[in-house]
Structures are given as C-alpha cells and as structure tokens.
CSV table of C-alpha atoms in Angstrom, one decimal:
chain,number,residue,atom,x,y,z
H,23,MET,CA,0.4,26.2,0.3
H,24,THR,CA,3.6,26.8,-1.3
H,25,ALA,CA,4.5,23.4,-3.1
H,26,SER,CA,8.3,23.6,-0.8
H,27,THR,CA,6.3,24.4,2.2
H,28,SER,CA,4.2,21.3,2.1
H,29,PRO,CA,4.9,18.2,4.2
H,30,THR,CA,6.4,15.5,2.7
H,31,VAL,CA,5.2,12.0,4.9
H,32,VAL,CA,8.3,10.2,4.6
H,33,LEU,CA,7.2,6.0,5.2
H,34,VAL,CA,9.6,4.4,7.1
H,35,HIS,CA,9.2,0.2,7.5
H,36,GLY,CA,10.6,-2.0,9.3
H,37,ALA,CA,11.9,-5.1,10.8
H,38,PHE,CA,10.6,-7.4,9.0
H,39,ALA,CA,8.7,-6.1,6.2
H,40,ASP,CA,9.7,-4.1,3.5
H,41,ALA,CA,8.0,-0.8,2.6
H,42,SER,CA,5.0,-2.4,0.6
H,43,SER,CA,3.2,-2.7,4.7
H,44,PHE,CA,2.3,0.7,3.6
H,45,SER,CA,0.6,-0.1,0.5
H,46,ARG,CA,-3.2,-0.1,1.9
H,47,VAL,CA,-2.2,3.4,3.2
H,48,ILE,CA,-0.1,5.9,0.6
H,49,PRO,CA,-2.8,5.2,-1.3
H,50,GLU,CA,-5.0,7.3,1.2
H,51,LEU,CA,-2.6,9.6,1.6
H,52,LEU,CA,-1.8,10.6,-2.3
H,53,ALA,CA,-5.6,10.9,-2.0
H,54,ASP,CA,-5.0,13.8,0.0
H,55,GLY,CA,-2.8,15.8,-2.4
H,56,LEU,CA,0.3,14.5,-0.5
H,57,LYS,CA,3.7,13.4,-1.0
H,58,VAL,CA,4.9,10.2,-0.1
H,59,VAL,CA,8.1,8.6,0.0
H,60,ALA,CA,8.4,5.0,1.0
H,61,PRO,CA,12.5,3.8,1.0
H,62,ALA,CA,13.8,0.6,1.2
H,63,VAL,CA,15.7,0.7,5.0
H,64,PRO,CA,18.8,-1.4,4.5
H,65,ASN,CA,17.6,-2.9,8.3
H,66,ARG,CA,20.9,-4.0,8.6
H,67,SER,CA,21.9,-0.9,11.8
H,68,LEU,CA,20.1,1.6,14.0
H,69,ILE,CA,23.4,4.0,12.9
H,70,GLY,CA,23.4,3.2,9.7
H,71,ASP,CA,19.7,2.8,8.2
H,72,ALA,CA,19.2,6.1,10.5
H,73,ALA,CA,22.5,7.5,8.3
H,74,TYR,CA,20.1,6.5,5.5
H,75,VAL,CA,16.5,7.7,5.6
H,76,ALA,CA,18.0,11.0,7.3
H,77,SER,CA,20.0,10.6,3.6
H,78,VAL,CA,16.4,10.6,2.2
H,79,VAL,CA,15.3,13.1,4.5
H,80,ARG,CA,18.1,15.9,3.7
H,81,GLN,CA,17.1,15.5,-0.2
H,82,ILE,CA,13.8,16.9,0.6
H,83,PRO,CA,13.0,20.2,-0.2
H,84,GLY,CA,10.1,21.4,2.9
H,85,PRO,CA,9.5,19.9,5.5
H,86,VAL,CA,8.4,16.2,6.6
H,87,VAL,CA,6.4,14.1,8.0
H,88,LEU,CA,8.3,10.9,9.6
H,89,VAL,CA,6.9,8.1,10.3
H,90,GLY,CA,8.1,4.6,11.7
H,91,HIS,CA,6.5,1.5,12.3
H,92,SER,CA,8.0,-0.9,14.7
H,93,TYR,CA,12.2,-1.1,14.3
H,94,GLY,CA,11.3,1.4,12.5
H,95,GLY,CA,10.1,4.1,15.0
H,96,ALA,CA,13.8,3.1,15.9
H,97,VAL,CA,15.2,5.2,12.8
H,98,ILE,CA,13.0,8.0,13.3
H,99,THR,CA,14.0,8.7,16.4
H,100,VAL,CA,17.7,9.0,15.3
H,101,ALA,CA,16.6,10.2,11.6
H,102,GLY,CA,14.3,12.7,13.2
H,103,ALA,CA,17.1,15.2,14.4
H,104,GLU,CA,17.2,16.1,10.4
H,105,GLU,CA,16.5,19.9,10.7
H,106,ASN,CA,13.5,19.6,7.7
H,107,VAL,CA,11.9,16.9,9.7
H,108,ALA,CA,8.8,18.3,11.7
H,109,ALA,CA,7.0,16.0,12.9
H,110,LEU,CA,7.3,11.8,14.5
H,111,VAL,CA,4.6,9.4,13.9
H,112,TYR,CA,5.2,5.9,15.5
H,113,LEU,CA,3.0,3.1,14.3
H,114,ALA,CA,3.7,0.3,17.1
H,115,GLY,CA,7.1,1.1,17.6
H,116,TYR,CA,10.4,1.5,19.6
H,117,ALA,CA,10.4,5.5,21.0
H,118,LEU,CA,14.1,5.0,22.2
H,119,GLU,CA,15.6,7.6,24.5
H,120,GLU,CA,19.2,8.9,23.6
H,121,GLY,CA,21.4,6.2,24.6
H,122,GLU,CA,19.1,3.6,24.6
H,123,SER,CA,19.2,0.2,23.2
H,124,LEU,CA,16.8,-2.0,21.3
H,125,GLY,CA,17.9,-4.6,23.5
H,126,GLU,CA,17.3,-2.0,26.7
H,127,LEU,CA,13.9,-0.8,26.2
H,128,GLN,CA,12.8,-4.8,25.6
H,129,GLY,CA,14.6,-5.8,28.5
H,130,GLY,CA,12.0,-3.7,30.8
H,131,PHE,CA,9.3,-5.6,29.7
H,132,PRO,CA,7.9,-9.5,29.1
H,133,ASP,CA,8.7,-11.2,26.2
H,134,SER,CA,6.2,-11.0,24.1
H,135,ASP,CA,4.9,-14.7,21.1
H,136,LEU,CA,8.2,-13.0,18.5
H,137,ALA,CA,10.9,-14.0,21.1
H,138,ALA,CA,10.5,-17.8,20.7
H,139,ALA,CA,9.9,-17.9,16.8
H,140,LEU,CA,12.8,-15.6,15.3
H,141,VAL,CA,15.3,-17.3,13.8
H,142,TYR,CA,19.1,-16.6,13.0
H,143,THR,CA,20.9,-17.0,9.6
H,144,PRO,CA,24.9,-16.1,9.3
H,145,PHE,CA,25.8,-13.9,6.7
H,146,PRO,CA,28.4,-12.6,4.5
H,147,THR,CA,29.8,-8.9,5.8
H,148,GLU,CA,32.5,-7.4,3.8
H,149,GLY,CA,36.1,-6.8,5.2
H,150,ALA,CA,35.1,-8.4,8.2
H,151,ALA,CA,36.4,-12.6,9.4
H,152,GLU,CA,33.2,-13.4,11.3
H,153,PRO,CA,29.5,-13.0,8.9
H,154,GLY,CA,27.0,-10.9,10.7
H,155,THR,CA,23.6,-12.7,11.8
H,156,ASP,CA,20.6,-12.1,10.4
H,157,VAL,CA,17.2,-12.4,12.6
H,158,SER,CA,14.1,-13.5,10.9
H,159,VAL,CA,10.6,-14.7,11.8
H,160,ASP,CA,9.6,-18.4,11.5
H,161,VAL,CA,7.5,-17.9,8.1
H,162,GLU,CA,4.8,-21.2,9.8
H,163,LYS,CA,4.7,-18.1,13.1
H,164,PHE,CA,4.3,-14.6,10.9
H,165,PRO,CA,1.0,-14.9,9.8
H,166,ALA,CA,-0.1,-15.2,13.5
H,167,ILE,CA,2.9,-13.1,15.2
H,168,PHE,CA,2.4,-10.5,12.5
H,169,ALA,CA,-0.8,-9.9,11.3
H,170,ALA,CA,-3.1,-12.4,12.8
H,171,ASP,CA,-5.3,-9.6,11.0
H,172,VAL,CA,-4.0,-8.7,7.8
H,173,ASP,CA,-5.6,-11.1,4.9
H,174,LYS,CA,-4.0,-15.0,4.7
H,175,ASP,CA,-2.3,-14.8,1.4
H,176,VAL,CA,-0.9,-11.3,2.3
H,177,ALA,CA,0.0,-12.6,5.5
H,178,ALA,CA,1.3,-15.5,3.9
H,179,VAL,CA,3.2,-13.5,0.3
H,180,LEU,CA,4.8,-11.6,3.1
H,181,ALA,CA,5.8,-14.4,5.4
H,182,VAL,CA,8.3,-16.0,2.4
H,183,SER,CA,9.3,-12.2,1.6
H,184,GLN,CA,11.3,-10.9,4.7
H,185,ARG,CA,13.1,-7.7,4.9
H,186,PRO,CA,15.6,-9.7,7.8
H,187,LEU,CA,17.3,-7.9,10.5
H,188,ALA,CA,20.7,-7.8,10.9
H,189,ALA,CA,21.5,-8.9,14.8
H,190,GLN,CA,23.5,-5.3,15.7
H,191,ALA,CA,20.7,-3.6,15.4
H,192,PHE,CA,19.7,-5.0,18.9
H,193,ALA,CA,22.6,-3.9,20.5
H,194,GLU,CA,23.1,0.1,19.0
H,195,ALA,CA,23.0,3.1,20.8
H,196,ALA,CA,20.4,6.1,20.2
H,197,PRO,CA,22.7,8.9,19.3
H,198,ALA,CA,19.6,10.9,19.4
H,199,ALA,CA,16.4,11.7,20.4
H,200,ALA,CA,13.9,12.7,18.2
H,201,TRP,CA,11.4,13.3,20.1
H,202,LYS,CA,12.7,15.4,22.3
H,203,THR,CA,12.1,17.8,20.5
H,204,LYS,CA,9.7,17.6,18.1
H,205,PRO,CA,5.6,17.0,18.2
H,206,SER,CA,4.8,13.5,17.9
H,207,TRP,CA,1.9,10.6,17.8
H,208,GLY,CA,2.0,7.4,19.0
H,209,LEU,CA,0.0,4.1,18.0
H,210,VAL,CA,0.3,1.1,20.5
H,211,SER,CA,-1.6,-2.0,18.4
H,212,SER,CA,-2.5,-3.3,21.6
H,213,SER,CA,-3.3,-6.4,20.5
H,214,ASP,CA,-0.2,-6.5,18.6
H,215,ARG,CA,1.9,-10.0,19.5
H,216,THR,CA,5.6,-9.3,18.0
H,217,ILE,CA,6.4,-5.5,20.0
H,218,ASN,CA,4.5,-6.0,23.6
H,219,PRO,CA,2.0,-3.2,23.5
H,220,ASP,CA,3.0,-1.8,26.9
H,221,VAL,CA,6.5,-1.4,25.3
H,222,GLU,CA,5.2,0.9,22.5
H,223,ARG,CA,3.0,2.7,26.0
H,224,PHE,CA,6.6,2.8,27.8
H,225,GLY,CA,8.3,4.2,24.6
H,226,TYR,CA,5.1,6.8,24.1
H,227,ARG,CA,4.2,8.0,28.1
H,228,ARG,CA,8.0,8.8,28.0
H,229,ALA,CA,8.5,11.2,24.8
H,230,GLY,CA,5.1,13.3,26.1
H,231,MET,CA,2.9,11.5,22.7
H,232,THR,CA,0.2,12.2,21.2
H,233,THR,CA,-1.2,8.3,21.0
H,234,VAL,CA,-4.0,6.5,19.9
H,235,GLU,CA,-4.6,2.8,20.3
H,236,VAL,CA,-6.0,0.5,17.7
H,237,ASP,CA,-6.9,-3.3,18.6
H,238,SER,CA,-5.2,-4.7,16.5
H,239,SER,CA,-2.3,-7.1,15.5
H,240,HIS,CA,1.5,-5.5,14.6
H,241,LEU,CA,0.4,-4.8,10.9
H,242,VAL,CA,-1.6,-2.0,11.7
H,243,MET,CA,-0.7,0.0,8.6
H,244,LEU,CA,-2.3,-3.0,6.5
H,245,ALA,CA,-5.2,-3.7,9.1
H,246,HIS,CA,-6.1,-0.9,9.7
H,247,PRO,CA,-4.7,1.5,6.6
H,248,GLU,CA,-8.2,4.5,7.5
H,249,ARG,CA,-7.0,4.8,11.3
H,250,VAL,CA,-3.2,4.9,10.9
H,251,ALA,CA,-3.7,7.8,7.3
H,252,ASP,CA,-6.1,9.4,10.1
H,253,LEU,CA,-3.2,9.6,12.4
H,254,ILE,CA,-0.6,11.0,10.3
H,255,ARG,CA,-3.6,13.2,8.8
H,256,GLU,CA,-3.9,14.5,12.2
H,257,ALA,CA,0.2,15.2,12.2
H,258,VAL,CA,0.5,16.8,8.8
H,259,GLN,CA,-2.7,18.9,9.8
H,260,ALA,CA,-0.2,20.2,12.8
H,261,VAL,CA,2.8,21.0,11.0
H,262,ARG,CA,0.6,22.6,8.7
H,263,SER,CA,-1.4,24.8,11.0
C-alpha cells in the first residue's frame, strides 16, 4: 500500500480535555507504522469545531480514520462527511442524528454525575455585547467523575488543565451524520460517570455500529489504551481491506 493510500488516524479530543488525552494510544498506533494526527479542537461550537477538523482532514492525502472521544464524537459526526474519511471510531462518544443537538440526545436519558459538577464561567466574545459561557468540571470532582481509573497524579494534572467547552456547543444541531454513509465503530465506557453509558449505547445502536464495551471511566484512552488501540486497528484494517 502506498503512503498516499495508507490510512491516517485523526484523533479528536472532547470537552474538558485536549489532545494529550490520547498520549497512551498514540505510541501504540505509531508502533504499528500508522500516520497519526491529533489536532487541538477549539471547543467553541459544534459547527465551528467540525469545520476546523474537516479542514485538517482535507489536507491529508489518502483515506482517514476519524476517531472522536466524548464531545469529539459529535464533532466527527459532522466532520466525517469529508470525502476522504473512510471510517469513524467513537470512544465514549456522542453519535448525533442529523438535526439533533447534544442537549437533545442527552435529554432523553437520566443525567450522569457530571451534571451536578459543571462550572459556568463567562468569557469575552469578539464583536458581541454579551459574553459567552465556558463550561468546565469542578476541579475537585474531576478525577472521580472523569478519570476514576486513571493514575491519580495524572488525573490531578488533567483537572487543572481542562480545555472548557463553550455552552453554545450543547445547543447546535448537527447538520450531517456521517455514520449514515461511513462504516463506524463504537466503544462504550460502561462505568462512565461523565456521559450516561446508555446515551453511548443508544447512539451506536441507532447508527448500526460495530460496538464493544469496556469497564472504564470516561477517559478510556488513558485507562485502557490497548483496548482503544485495538478498536482503531480494526477500523484501519477494514479500510485497508
């Protein structure tokens, strides 16, 4: 297989995190000889974030396996419509339907523990009279809710280095659902306290994904990197075949 047709894995982080959340998975993929890109997602709006990731994808020659964790799942649902996206992998993520928002999907299920731990902070928005609202997780509650089975020292660092998500992102409807036309895989974190695991299961089942379940916290990439890497490898192999 030539370099231009070998799939590139693009790792899309979620809310309250950054690309370092893939730090234990990336070495696994690189050891396989895969090309990997892990962009910094702005976490400002679903439409804007998906457009940014789509712009990254368009600059990659050859097929792309697009991987999204958590809110990153919603982002790849939209950005995955790019022509060279050959497969989608959702990690404890939101698989939105076209025209559906994060708030609408979550609203059909009981709240997770995250709901009571959110912190809302205003931030200035250029050209607007009203400030935007950043959403983050209470630093003291972050380890237990987000990373219960991650090394406690790592979780403490993650708690104070969060990348907030603008509240606007929760209300925006997905203009596309790439899983309708792209083969997709989904991982459910069955001990997730950030997203109700039934939200993950519902979205994956609706999309007809190949699904696996791992007894993990929300940050499954740090807690169980080998399981995550194996699922990505499965998607990569399907693209190669």
